[in-house]
mmCIF file of C-alpha atoms in Angstrom:
data_model
loop_
_atom_site.group_PDB
_atom_site.id
_atom_site.type_symbol
_atom_site.label_atom_id
_atom_site.label_comp_id
_atom_site.label_asym_id
_atom_site.label_seq_id
_atom_site.Cartn_x
_atom_site.Cartn_y
_atom_site.Cartn_z
ATOM 1 C CA MET A 979 222.936 63.260 318.941
ATOM 2 C CA PRO A 980 221.017 65.951 320.868
ATOM 3 C CA ASP A 981 221.560 66.286 324.604
ATOM 4 C CA THR A 982 217.874 66.731 325.412
ATOM 5 C CA VAL A 983 215.718 64.113 327.149
ATOM 6 C CA VAL A 984 212.041 64.338 326.190
ATOM 7 C CA VAL A 985 209.404 63.469 328.768
ATOM 8 C CA VAL A 986 205.982 62.792 327.254
ATOM 9 C CA GLY A 987 203.326 63.854 329.767
ATOM 10 C CA ALA A 988 203.235 66.460 332.543
ATOM 11 C CA GLY A 989 201.376 64.493 335.190
ATOM 12 C CA LEU A 990 202.921 63.767 338.568
ATOM 13 C CA ALA A 991 205.164 61.034 337.186
ATOM 14 C CA GLY A 992 206.417 63.100 334.255
ATOM 15 C CA LEU A 993 207.085 66.160 336.397
ATOM 16 C CA SER A 994 208.895 64.062 339.007
ATOM 17 C CA CYS A 995 211.064 62.559 336.279
ATOM 18 C CA ALA A 996 211.817 65.947 334.726
ATOM 19 C CA ILE A 997 212.752 67.497 338.087
ATOM 20 C CA ARG A 998 215.196 64.665 338.793
ATOM 21 C CA LEU A 999 216.810 65.003 335.362
ATOM 22 C CA HIS A 1000 216.972 68.793 335.590
ATOM 23 C CA SER A 1001 218.532 68.659 339.050
ATOM 24 C CA ALA A 1002 221.188 66.324 337.651
ATOM 25 C CA GLY A 1003 222.080 68.880 334.978
ATOM 26 C CA VAL A 1004 220.369 67.144 332.064
ATOM 27 C CA ALA A 1005 218.513 69.271 329.515
ATOM 28 C CA VAL A 1006 214.893 68.137 329.580
ATOM 29 C CA ARG A 1007 211.800 69.023 327.582
ATOM 30 C CA VAL A 1008 208.321 68.016 328.768
ATOM 31 C CA VAL A 1009 205.634 67.816 326.079
ATOM 32 C CA GLU A 1010 202.028 67.658 327.292
ATOM 33 C CA ALA A 1011 198.888 67.118 325.210
ATOM 34 C CA ALA A 1012 196.599 69.088 327.531
ATOM 35 C CA ASP A 1013 196.491 72.823 328.185
ATOM 36 C CA GLY A 1014 197.911 72.485 331.691
ATOM 37 C CA VAL A 1015 200.061 70.292 333.897
ATOM 38 C CA GLY A 1016 198.838 67.650 336.298
ATOM 39 C CA GLY A 1017 197.270 64.892 334.214
ATOM 40 C CA ARG A 1018 194.437 63.600 336.407
ATOM 41 C CA VAL A 1019 195.401 66.064 339.154
ATOM 42 C CA ARG A 1020 193.672 69.170 337.792
ATOM 43 C CA THR A 1021 191.176 71.657 339.221
ATOM 44 C CA ASP A 1022 188.455 73.503 337.320
ATOM 45 C CA VAL A 1023 186.582 76.599 338.473
ATOM 46 C CA VAL A 1024 182.848 76.205 337.775
ATOM 47 C CA GLU A 1025 180.333 78.834 338.927
ATOM 48 C CA GLY A 1026 182.743 79.977 341.598
ATOM 49 C CA PHE A 1027 183.553 76.484 342.916
ATOM 50 C CA ARG A 1028 186.885 74.681 342.733
ATOM 51 C CA LEU A 1029 186.200 71.242 341.305
ATOM 52 C CA ASP A 1030 189.016 68.731 341.310
ATOM 53 C CA ARG A 1031 188.775 66.385 338.366
ATOM 54 C CA GLY A 1032 187.551 63.524 340.469
ATOM 55 C CA PHE A 1033 187.635 63.573 344.271
ATOM 56 C CA GLN A 1034 191.220 63.242 345.480
ATOM 57 C CA VAL A 1035 193.101 63.897 348.687
ATOM 58 C CA PHE A 1036 196.731 64.526 349.556
ATOM 59 C CA ASN A 1037 198.451 62.390 352.196
ATOM 60 C CA THR A 1038 201.338 63.973 354.106
ATOM 61 C CA ALA A 1039 202.719 60.507 354.926
ATOM 62 C CA TYR A 1040 203.840 59.885 351.343
ATOM 63 C CA PRO A 1041 207.661 60.087 351.599
ATOM 64 C CA GLU A 1042 208.264 60.926 347.945
ATOM 65 C CA ALA A 1043 205.846 63.843 348.154
ATOM 66 C CA ALA A 1044 207.674 65.111 351.232
ATOM 67 C CA ARG A 1045 210.965 65.010 349.294
ATOM 68 C CA LEU A 1046 209.628 66.845 346.250
ATOM 69 C CA LEU A 1047 207.090 69.301 347.627
ATOM 70 C CA ASP A 1048 206.956 72.214 350.016
ATOM 71 C CA ILE A 1049 203.960 70.817 351.855
ATOM 72 C CA GLY A 1050 203.540 73.938 353.963
ATOM 73 C CA ALA A 1051 203.145 76.032 350.818
ATOM 74 C CA LEU A 1052 200.230 73.841 349.703
ATOM 75 C CA ASP A 1053 198.175 75.351 352.538
ATOM 76 C CA LEU A 1054 196.412 72.066 353.259
ATOM 77 C CA ARG A 1055 192.899 71.917 354.656
ATOM 78 C CA ALA A 1056 192.730 68.756 356.759
ATOM 79 C CA ILE A 1057 189.860 66.299 356.482
ATOM 80 C CA PRO A 1058 189.055 64.384 359.695
ATOM 81 C CA SER A 1059 190.851 61.043 360.007
ATOM 82 C CA GLY A 1060 187.974 58.619 360.103
ATOM 83 C CA VAL A 1061 184.618 57.861 358.545
ATOM 84 C CA ILE A 1062 180.921 57.907 359.257
ATOM 85 C CA VAL A 1063 179.355 54.662 358.056
ATOM 86 C CA PHE A 1064 175.842 55.016 356.648
ATOM 87 C CA ASP A 1065 173.982 51.719 356.766
ATOM 88 C CA GLY A 1066 170.261 51.029 356.928
ATOM 89 C CA GLY A 1067 169.450 54.639 357.705
ATOM 90 C CA ARG A 1068 171.858 54.720 360.675
ATOM 91 C CA ARG A 1069 175.198 56.504 361.046
ATOM 92 C CA GLU A 1070 178.135 55.015 362.923
ATOM 93 C CA ARG A 1071 181.264 57.070 363.541
ATOM 94 C CA PHE A 1072 184.718 55.449 363.562
ATOM 95 C CA MET A 1073 187.712 57.786 363.963
ATOM 96 C CA LEU A 1074 191.442 57.329 364.539
ATOM 97 C CA PRO A 1075 191.577 57.748 368.322
ATOM 98 C CA TRP A 1076 195.089 59.251 368.428
ATOM 99 C CA ARG A 1077 193.941 61.978 366.035
ATOM 100 C CA HIS A 1078 190.480 62.474 367.502
ATOM 101 C CA PRO A 1079 190.538 61.408 371.175
ATOM 102 C CA GLU A 1080 187.214 63.162 371.687
ATOM 103 C CA HIS A 1081 185.621 60.390 369.613
ATOM 104 C CA LEU A 1082 187.311 57.493 371.393
ATOM 105 C CA PHE A 1083 184.148 56.268 373.082
ATOM 106 C CA SER A 1084 181.941 56.690 370.028
ATOM 107 C CA GLY A 1085 184.384 54.484 368.134
ATOM 108 C CA MET A 1086 184.352 51.881 370.898
ATOM 109 C CA LEU A 1087 180.545 51.861 370.837
ATOM 110 C CA ALA A 1088 180.142 52.027 367.042
ATOM 111 C CA ASP A 1089 178.094 49.137 365.711
ATOM 112 C CA VAL A 1090 180.648 48.107 363.100
ATOM 113 C CA GLY A 1091 182.042 45.000 364.806
ATOM 114 C CA SER A 1092 182.690 43.315 368.108
ATOM 115 C CA VAL A 1093 185.194 44.304 370.768
ATOM 116 C CA GLN A 1094 187.418 41.516 369.450
ATOM 117 C CA ASP A 1095 187.143 42.967 365.930
ATOM 118 C CA LYS A 1096 188.222 46.390 367.113
ATOM 119 C CA ALA A 1097 191.129 44.879 369.051
ATOM 120 C CA ALA A 1098 192.212 42.930 365.944
ATOM 121 C CA LEU A 1099 192.031 46.060 363.797
ATOM 122 C CA ALA A 1100 193.992 48.035 366.412
ATOM 123 C CA ALA A 1101 196.669 45.326 366.480
ATOM 124 C CA LEU A 1102 196.882 45.324 362.682
ATOM 125 C CA THR A 1103 197.241 49.113 362.627
ATOM 126 C CA ALA A 1104 199.888 49.106 365.383
ATOM 127 C CA ARG A 1105 201.860 46.489 363.459
ATOM 128 C CA ASP A 1106 201.739 48.504 360.233
ATOM 129 C CA LEU A 1107 202.890 51.641 362.052
ATOM 130 C CA ALA A 1108 205.732 49.838 363.811
ATOM 131 C CA LEU A 1109 207.195 47.943 360.872
ATOM 132 C CA PRO A 1110 209.315 49.710 358.240
ATOM 133 C CA ALA A 1111 207.751 49.973 354.812
ATOM 134 C CA THR A 1112 210.392 47.634 353.349
ATOM 135 C CA LEU A 1113 209.111 44.780 355.521
ATOM 136 C CA LEU A 1114 205.491 45.520 354.601
ATOM 137 C CA ARG A 1115 206.413 45.459 350.909
ATOM 138 C CA GLY A 1116 208.116 42.086 351.307
ATOM 139 C CA GLY A 1117 205.526 40.380 353.484
ATOM 140 C CA PRO A 1118 203.397 37.390 352.504
ATOM 141 C CA GLU A 1119 200.982 38.262 349.723
ATOM 142 C CA ARG A 1120 197.307 37.404 349.594
ATOM 143 C CA THR A 1121 194.165 39.368 348.835
ATOM 144 C CA THR A 1122 193.120 42.083 351.272
ATOM 145 C CA LEU A 1123 190.050 40.036 352.206
ATOM 146 C CA GLU A 1124 192.183 36.997 353.006
ATOM 147 C CA GLU A 1125 194.616 39.145 354.976
ATOM 148 C CA LEU A 1126 191.903 40.725 357.109
ATOM 149 C CA ARG A 1127 190.496 37.315 357.950
ATOM 150 C CA HIS A 1128 194.008 36.072 358.698
ATOM 151 C CA ARG A 1129 194.423 38.958 361.150
ATOM 152 C CA GLY A 1130 191.238 38.019 362.996
ATOM 153 C CA VAL A 1131 188.823 40.636 361.581
ATOM 154 C CA SER A 1132 185.313 39.251 361.231
ATOM 155 C CA SER A 1133 183.127 39.393 358.147
ATOM 156 C CA ARG A 1134 180.826 41.783 359.987
ATOM 157 C CA MET A 1135 183.515 44.433 360.498
ATOM 158 C CA ILE A 1136 184.835 43.885 357.005
ATOM 159 C CA ASP A 1137 181.416 44.477 355.463
ATOM 160 C CA LYS A 1138 180.328 47.280 357.788
ATOM 161 C CA LEU A 1139 183.526 49.336 357.899
ATOM 162 C CA ILE A 1140 186.576 48.225 355.932
ATOM 163 C CA ARG A 1141 184.952 47.284 352.626
ATOM 164 C CA PRO A 1142 183.038 50.584 352.240
ATOM 165 C CA PHE A 1143 186.088 52.617 353.312
ATOM 166 C CA LEU A 1144 188.540 50.855 351.006
ATOM 167 C CA ALA A 1145 186.119 51.005 348.073
ATOM 168 C CA GLY A 1146 186.894 54.703 347.770
ATOM 169 C CA VAL A 1147 190.640 54.107 348.128
ATOM 170 C CA VAL A 1148 191.371 51.144 345.833
ATOM 171 C CA LEU A 1149 188.174 51.504 343.750
ATOM 172 C CA GLU A 1150 186.883 47.965 344.202
ATOM 173 C CA ARG A 1151 184.543 46.290 346.695
ATOM 174 C CA GLU A 1152 185.683 42.678 346.453
ATOM 175 C CA LEU A 1153 188.867 43.413 348.473
ATOM 176 C CA GLU A 1154 190.932 41.576 345.888
ATOM 177 C CA THR A 1155 193.747 44.161 346.112
ATOM 178 C CA SER A 1156 197.153 42.824 347.154
ATOM 179 C CA SER A 1157 197.657 42.653 350.913
ATOM 180 C CA ARG A 1158 201.089 44.242 350.456
ATOM 181 C CA PHE A 1159 199.575 47.385 349.020
ATOM 182 C CA PHE A 1160 196.789 47.296 351.604
ATOM 183 C CA HIS A 1161 199.307 47.416 354.463
ATOM 184 C CA LEU A 1162 201.259 50.254 352.821
ATOM 185 C CA ILE A 1163 198.176 52.382 352.232
ATOM 186 C CA TRP A 1164 196.680 51.553 355.660
ATOM 187 C CA ARG A 1165 199.966 52.639 357.236
ATOM 188 C CA SER A 1166 199.965 55.910 355.310
ATOM 189 C CA PHE A 1167 196.398 56.738 356.404
ATOM 190 C CA ALA A 1168 197.302 55.980 360.013
ATOM 191 C CA LYS A 1169 200.470 58.131 359.877
ATOM 192 C CA GLY A 1170 199.560 61.057 357.672
ATOM 193 C CA THR A 1171 197.261 64.019 357.603
ATOM 194 C CA ILE A 1172 194.676 63.754 354.836
ATOM 195 C CA GLY A 1173 193.527 66.925 353.151
ATOM 196 C CA VAL A 1174 193.288 69.122 350.083
ATOM 197 C CA PRO A 1175 195.234 72.265 349.214
ATOM 198 C CA ALA A 1176 193.130 75.356 349.877
ATOM 199 C CA LEU A 1177 193.218 76.315 346.194
ATOM 200 C CA GLY A 1178 192.621 72.831 344.803
ATOM 201 C CA MET A 1179 194.597 69.692 344.074
ATOM 202 C CA GLU A 1180 196.199 71.270 341.010
ATOM 203 C CA ARG A 1181 198.452 73.242 343.363
ATOM 204 C CA ILE A 1182 200.518 70.053 343.657
ATOM 205 C CA PRO A 1183 201.542 69.732 339.973
ATOM 206 C CA LEU A 1184 201.795 73.514 339.645
ATOM 207 C CA GLN A 1185 204.338 73.560 342.464
ATOM 208 C CA LEU A 1186 206.287 70.758 340.793
ATOM 209 C CA ALA A 1187 206.234 72.488 337.403
ATOM 210 C CA ALA A 1188 207.587 75.666 338.991
ATOM 211 C CA ARG A 1189 210.829 73.786 339.707
ATOM 212 C CA LEU A 1190 211.500 73.479 335.980
ATOM 213 C CA PRO A 1191 212.692 76.200 333.579
ATOM 214 C CA GLU A 1192 209.768 77.791 331.783
ATOM 215 C CA GLU A 1193 211.163 76.794 328.404
ATOM 216 C CA ALA A 1194 211.279 73.132 329.446
ATOM 217 C CA LEU A 1195 207.493 72.755 329.303
ATOM 218 C CA THR A 1196 205.418 72.632 326.104
ATOM 219 C CA LEU A 1197 201.631 72.425 326.504
ATOM 220 C CA GLY A 1198 199.009 71.556 323.915
ATOM 221 C CA ALA A 1199 201.447 69.259 322.125
ATOM 222 C CA PRO A 1200 200.150 65.679 321.821
ATOM 223 C CA VAL A 1201 202.740 63.157 320.664
ATOM 224 C CA ALA A 1202 201.857 61.078 317.625
ATOM 225 C CA GLU A 1203 204.844 58.755 317.676
ATOM 226 C CA VAL A 1204 208.048 57.891 319.471
ATOM 227 C CA THR A 1205 210.649 57.719 316.710
ATOM 228 C CA ALA A 1206 214.154 56.302 316.512
ATOM 229 C CA ASP A 1207 215.673 59.665 317.381
ATOM 230 C CA GLY A 1208 213.004 61.429 319.474
ATOM 231 C CA VAL A 1209 209.269 62.096 319.152
ATOM 232 C CA ARG A 1210 206.966 63.368 316.437
ATOM 233 C CA LEU A 1211 204.217 65.707 317.590
ATOM 234 C CA ALA A 1212 200.694 65.486 316.176
ATOM 235 C CA ARG A 1213 201.149 68.930 314.648
ATOM 236 C CA GLY A 1214 204.070 67.578 312.591
ATOM 237 C CA GLU A 1215 207.040 68.912 314.553
ATOM 238 C CA THR A 1216 209.853 66.487 315.280
ATOM 239 C CA VAL A 1217 211.614 66.824 318.632
ATOM 240 C CA PRO A 1218 215.014 65.120 318.635
ATOM 241 C CA ALA A 1219 216.062 63.516 321.888
ATOM 242 C CA ARG A 1220 218.832 61.469 323.354
ATOM 243 C CA ALA A 1221 216.244 59.578 325.402
ATOM 244 C CA VAL A 1222 212.450 59.508 325.618
ATOM 245 C CA VAL A 1223 210.418 58.882 328.777
ATOM 246 C CA VAL A 1224 206.722 58.108 328.247
ATOM 247 C CA ALA A 1225 204.836 59.373 331.321
ATOM 248 C CA THR A 1226 201.241 59.089 330.161
ATOM 249 C CA ASP A 1227 198.121 57.128 331.005
ATOM 250 C CA PRO A 1228 198.459 53.378 330.319
ATOM 251 C CA ALA A 1229 196.465 53.354 327.068
ATOM 252 C CA THR A 1230 198.565 56.149 325.555
ATOM 253 C CA ALA A 1231 201.743 54.542 326.838
ATOM 254 C CA ALA A 1232 200.804 51.264 325.121
ATOM 255 C CA ARG A 1233 200.157 53.143 321.870
ATOM 256 C CA LEU A 1234 203.485 54.948 321.978
ATOM 257 C CA CYS A 1235 205.399 51.881 323.194
ATOM 258 C CA PRO A 1236 204.071 48.902 321.210
ATOM 259 C CA GLY A 1237 204.257 45.689 323.191
ATOM 260 C CA LEU A 1238 204.094 47.407 326.574
ATOM 261 C CA ALA A 1239 202.002 45.375 329.005
ATOM 262 C CA VAL A 1240 199.692 47.600 331.012
ATOM 263 C CA PRO A 1241 197.424 46.608 333.898
ATOM 264 C CA ARG A 1242 193.650 46.626 333.950
ATOM 265 C CA MET A 1243 192.439 50.009 335.169
ATOM 266 C CA ARG A 1244 189.628 50.884 337.563
ATOM 267 C CA ALA A 1245 187.142 53.701 337.010
ATOM 268 C CA VAL A 1246 185.408 56.126 339.354
ATOM 269 C CA THR A 1247 182.973 58.999 338.851
ATOM 270 C CA THR A 1248 182.597 62.085 341.033
ATOM 271 C CA PHE A 1249 179.416 64.159 341.133
ATOM 272 C CA TYR A 1250 179.576 67.714 342.476
ATOM 273 C CA HIS A 1251 176.554 69.522 343.912
ATOM 274 C CA ALA A 1252 176.138 73.030 345.289
ATOM 275 C CA ALA A 1253 173.802 73.688 348.212
ATOM 276 C CA PRO A 1254 172.786 76.999 349.841
ATOM 277 C CA ARG A 1255 174.314 75.761 353.112
ATOM 278 C CA SER A 1256 176.075 72.697 354.419
ATOM 279 C CA PRO A 1257 173.722 69.741 354.900
ATOM 280 C CA SER A 1258 175.970 68.456 357.669
ATOM 281 C CA ASP A 1259 177.423 69.716 360.901
ATOM 282 C CA ASP A 1260 180.408 67.397 360.461
ATOM 283 C CA PRO A 1261 183.211 67.514 357.859
ATOM 284 C CA THR A 1262 183.930 63.767 358.192
ATOM 285 C CA GLN A 1263 183.656 61.653 355.059
ATOM 286 C CA ILE A 1264 180.584 59.422 354.877
ATOM 287 C CA VAL A 1265 180.896 55.952 353.333
ATOM 288 C CA ASP A 1266 177.885 53.989 352.157
ATOM 289 C CA ALA A 1267 177.935 50.412 353.491
ATOM 290 C CA GLU A 1268 175.140 49.476 351.092
ATOM 291 C CA GLY A 1269 177.220 50.600 348.121
ATOM 292 C CA LEU A 1270 174.615 52.780 346.425
ATOM 293 C CA VAL A 1271 177.301 55.454 346.427
ATOM 294 C CA THR A 1272 180.905 54.987 347.498
ATOM 295 C CA ASP A 1273 181.528 58.076 349.609
ATOM 296 C CA THR A 1274 180.383 61.641 350.048
ATOM 297 C CA LEU A 1275 181.479 64.680 352.018
ATOM 298 C CA VAL A 1276 180.881 68.410 352.215
ATOM 299 C CA LEU A 1277 184.230 69.627 350.917
ATOM 300 C CA THR A 1278 183.665 73.207 351.968
ATOM 301 C CA ASP A 1279 183.263 72.159 355.603
ATOM 302 C CA SER A 1280 187.000 71.386 355.539
ATOM 303 C CA ALA A 1281 188.120 73.664 352.711
ATOM 304 C CA PRO A 1282 185.878 76.750 352.558
ATOM 305 C CA GLU A 1283 188.121 78.168 349.801
ATOM 306 C CA TYR A 1284 186.559 75.668 347.392
ATOM 307 C CA SER A 1285 183.552 78.022 347.268
ATOM 308 C CA GLN A 1286 183.805 81.712 346.429
ATOM 309 C CA ASP A 1287 180.403 82.770 347.767
ATOM 310 C CA GLY A 1288 179.858 80.710 350.911
ATOM 311 C CA ARG A 1289 177.631 78.059 349.377
ATOM 312 C CA ALA A 1290 178.396 74.431 350.227
ATOM 313 C CA LEU A 1291 180.156 72.064 347.814
ATOM 314 C CA ILE A 1292 179.273 68.380 348.136
ATOM 315 C CA SER A 1293 181.493 65.757 346.501
ATOM 316 C CA THR A 1294 180.080 62.266 345.913
ATOM 317 C CA SER A 1295 181.871 59.377 344.217
ATOM 318 C CA LEU A 1296 180.687 56.086 342.737
ATOM 319 C CA LEU A 1297 182.661 53.215 341.264
ATOM 320 C CA GLY A 1298 182.646 52.928 337.487
ATOM 321 C CA ALA A 1299 182.388 55.392 334.617
ATOM 322 C CA LEU A 1300 178.980 57.071 334.885
ATOM 323 C CA SER A 1301 177.294 60.107 333.319
ATOM 324 C CA ASP A 1302 174.898 62.953 334.048
ATOM 325 C CA ALA A 1303 172.069 60.485 333.455
ATOM 326 C CA ASP A 1304 172.981 58.819 336.760
ATOM 327 C CA GLU A 1305 172.690 62.053 338.764
ATOM 328 C CA PRO A 1306 169.024 61.618 339.823
ATOM 329 C CA ARG A 1307 169.721 58.340 341.626
ATOM 330 C CA VAL A 1308 172.804 59.869 343.234
ATOM 331 C CA ARG A 1309 170.707 62.800 344.428
ATOM 332 C CA GLU A 1310 168.069 60.415 345.816
ATOM 333 C CA ARG A 1311 170.696 58.610 347.882
ATOM 334 C CA LEU A 1312 172.173 61.873 349.123
ATOM 335 C CA ALA A 1313 168.760 62.886 350.443
ATOM 336 C CA GLN A 1314 168.787 59.718 352.553
ATOM 337 C CA ILE A 1315 172.387 60.079 353.708
ATOM 338 C CA TYR A 1316 172.146 63.751 354.689
ATOM 339 C CA ARG A 1317 168.509 63.489 355.838
ATOM 340 C CA THR A 1318 167.542 66.650 354.047
ATOM 341 C CA ASP A 1319 165.636 67.979 351.061
ATOM 342 C CA VAL A 1320 168.060 68.069 348.123
ATOM 343 C CA SER A 1321 165.633 69.321 345.478
ATOM 344 C CA GLY A 1322 167.218 72.772 345.629
ATOM 345 C CA TRP A 1323 170.756 71.484 345.156
ATOM 346 C CA ARG A 1324 172.459 72.424 341.893
ATOM 347 C CA HIS A 1325 174.287 69.728 339.962
ATOM 348 C CA LEU A 1326 177.555 71.399 338.960
ATOM 349 C CA ALA A 1327 179.490 68.695 337.125
ATOM 350 C CA THR A 1328 180.107 64.993 336.613
ATOM 351 C CA TYR A 1329 183.683 63.724 336.304
ATOM 352 C CA PRO A 1330 184.061 60.146 335.058
ATOM 353 C CA VAL A 1331 187.688 59.020 335.410
ATOM 354 C CA ARG A 1332 187.968 55.849 333.361
ATOM 355 C CA GLU A 1333 191.611 55.124 334.156
ATOM 356 C CA ALA A 1334 191.752 56.266 337.750
ATOM 357 C CA LEU A 1335 193.859 53.496 339.316
ATOM 358 C CA PRO A 1336 195.510 50.272 338.188
ATOM 359 C CA ALA A 1337 193.994 47.040 339.472
ATOM 360 C CA MET A 1338 196.379 45.648 342.076
ATOM 361 C CA ALA A 1339 195.276 42.049 342.623
ATOM 362 C CA PRO A 1340 197.953 39.525 343.636
ATOM 363 C CA PRO A 1341 200.438 38.610 342.430
ATOM 364 C CA PHE A 1342 201.105 42.318 342.224
ATOM 365 C CA PRO A 1343 204.622 43.625 341.502
ATOM 366 C CA LEU A 1344 205.096 46.792 343.547
ATOM 367 C CA ARG A 1345 207.764 47.809 341.029
ATOM 368 C CA ARG A 1346 207.383 47.240 337.285
ATOM 369 C CA PRO A 1347 210.306 47.891 334.921
ATOM 370 C CA VAL A 1348 210.651 51.482 333.742
ATOM 371 C CA ARG A 1349 213.465 50.829 331.268
ATOM 372 C CA LEU A 1350 212.130 49.385 328.014
ATOM 373 C CA ALA A 1351 215.380 49.650 326.067
ATOM 374 C CA ARG A 1352 218.360 51.927 326.024
ATOM 375 C CA GLY A 1353 216.946 55.413 325.394
ATOM 376 C CA ARG A 1354 213.304 54.332 325.934
ATOM 377 C CA TYR A 1355 211.590 54.497 329.339
ATOM 378 C CA VAL A 1356 208.112 54.581 330.839
ATOM 379 C CA CYS A 1357 206.682 55.805 334.154
ATOM 380 C CA GLY A 1358 203.348 56.358 335.866
ATOM 381 C CA ASP A 1359 201.441 54.869 338.762
ATOM 382 C CA HIS A 1360 200.841 51.823 336.543
ATOM 383 C CA ARG A 1361 204.568 51.061 336.931
ATOM 384 C CA ASP A 1362 204.437 51.273 340.746
ATOM 385 C CA THR A 1363 201.435 51.551 343.050
ATOM 386 C CA GLY A 1364 198.128 53.246 342.340
ATOM 387 C CA SER A 1365 198.718 56.402 344.355
ATOM 388 C CA HIS A 1366 200.323 59.826 344.176
ATOM 389 C CA GLN A 1367 203.302 58.220 345.917
ATOM 390 C CA GLY A 1368 203.544 55.561 343.225
ATOM 391 C CA ALA A 1369 203.399 58.103 340.404
ATOM 392 C CA LEU A 1370 206.129 60.272 341.933
ATOM 393 C CA VAL A 1371 208.388 57.310 342.700
ATOM 394 C CA SER A 1372 208.023 55.895 339.200
ATOM 395 C CA GLY A 1373 209.138 59.231 337.755
ATOM 396 C CA ARG A 1374 212.256 59.231 339.891
ATOM 397 C CA ARG A 1375 213.005 55.617 338.972
ATOM 398 C CA ALA A 1376 212.702 56.379 335.261
ATOM 399 C CA ALA A 1377 214.991 59.401 335.603
ATOM 400 C CA ASP A 1378 217.567 57.323 337.452
ATOM 401 C CA ALA A 1379 217.449 54.739 334.679
ATOM 402 C CA VAL A 1380 218.036 57.492 332.109
ATOM 403 C CA LEU A 1381 220.949 58.893 334.095
ATOM 404 C CA ALA A 1382 222.516 55.462 334.452
ATOM 405 C CA ASP A 1383 222.318 54.823 330.690
ATOM 406 C CA LEU A 1384 223.612 58.285 329.819
ATOM 407 C CA GLY A 1385 226.522 57.749 332.166
#
């Protein structure tokens, strides 16, 4: 029996798994269908702009990322911790006051809820910061909407602020996501710095891949089948393995592991536009309370390296899998949000991400099994939580299961 463990997929979960195995002295080979590492965390260069494949941010509060990555080497460009709510032609700013004390009074005066609402939200945030994550994971479970009402937040604040903000985080507007995950992600936003690496989100998987031997990674090698003694590549090559870890998207994982139950996935689409100059004097993300778009921001106001010639890069996301045909209505809404003429903006690209995040409605297991049988394992954010943290943790869990079985 060969000593090698094969990991199918070089996304965050697969790379995390491979690093853990390699650090334990296990020979590992990662086979990836695409021409680069990262899975959904990739960056393209289009007309001199860095375009992440779907708007994403990095959160420094994710503990697994802190264990695996040299965060300083990512050269993060921070995005302000807060949002501007666009509703009925008006803008209301709401920022984290401990990060942006200069906006304390604007947040107190923002027309997004009553004084009691803001006190209830502050109490909820203080609780999430004070409690250890283990207690948040084990707390009573209900939907996020039910939890917010339970904590004394009114429907007005929910609809004006929290629903539009969370729509871009959990990719749904009904607030049906598990309250356990809501508290974990709310805590991470309150604790961490949110930003993007100066050279694009792909710097994260590239840094992870650099921790593996060059010969351990095979690109452009889709797997046709997991066999009794390894994997068979689509090009016909058989790769023998002592164990196989499937670290792919849920649909591919279900194909390679018949009988695997996978969650319903949520979709999002990001539209990128180039403008001669920034249409805003503020790098804060704007959320659309009316839901015509989900969120938009001028990325180059925070990360000027995303443009090579000084033009502005605007990222706008909408829920669902859309196409270039939807760009005119997106552009029309952006004209209203930014209060400017957008006719001269150039549409650079549309990125529909059909399997962006797993649906996490209760009852939601924060940990799904990663061991399918002896020698067969699976990982990905669909086995944990829909986040970079969840993907990285699932990879470590799968590697630990492999190591335990190999003895």
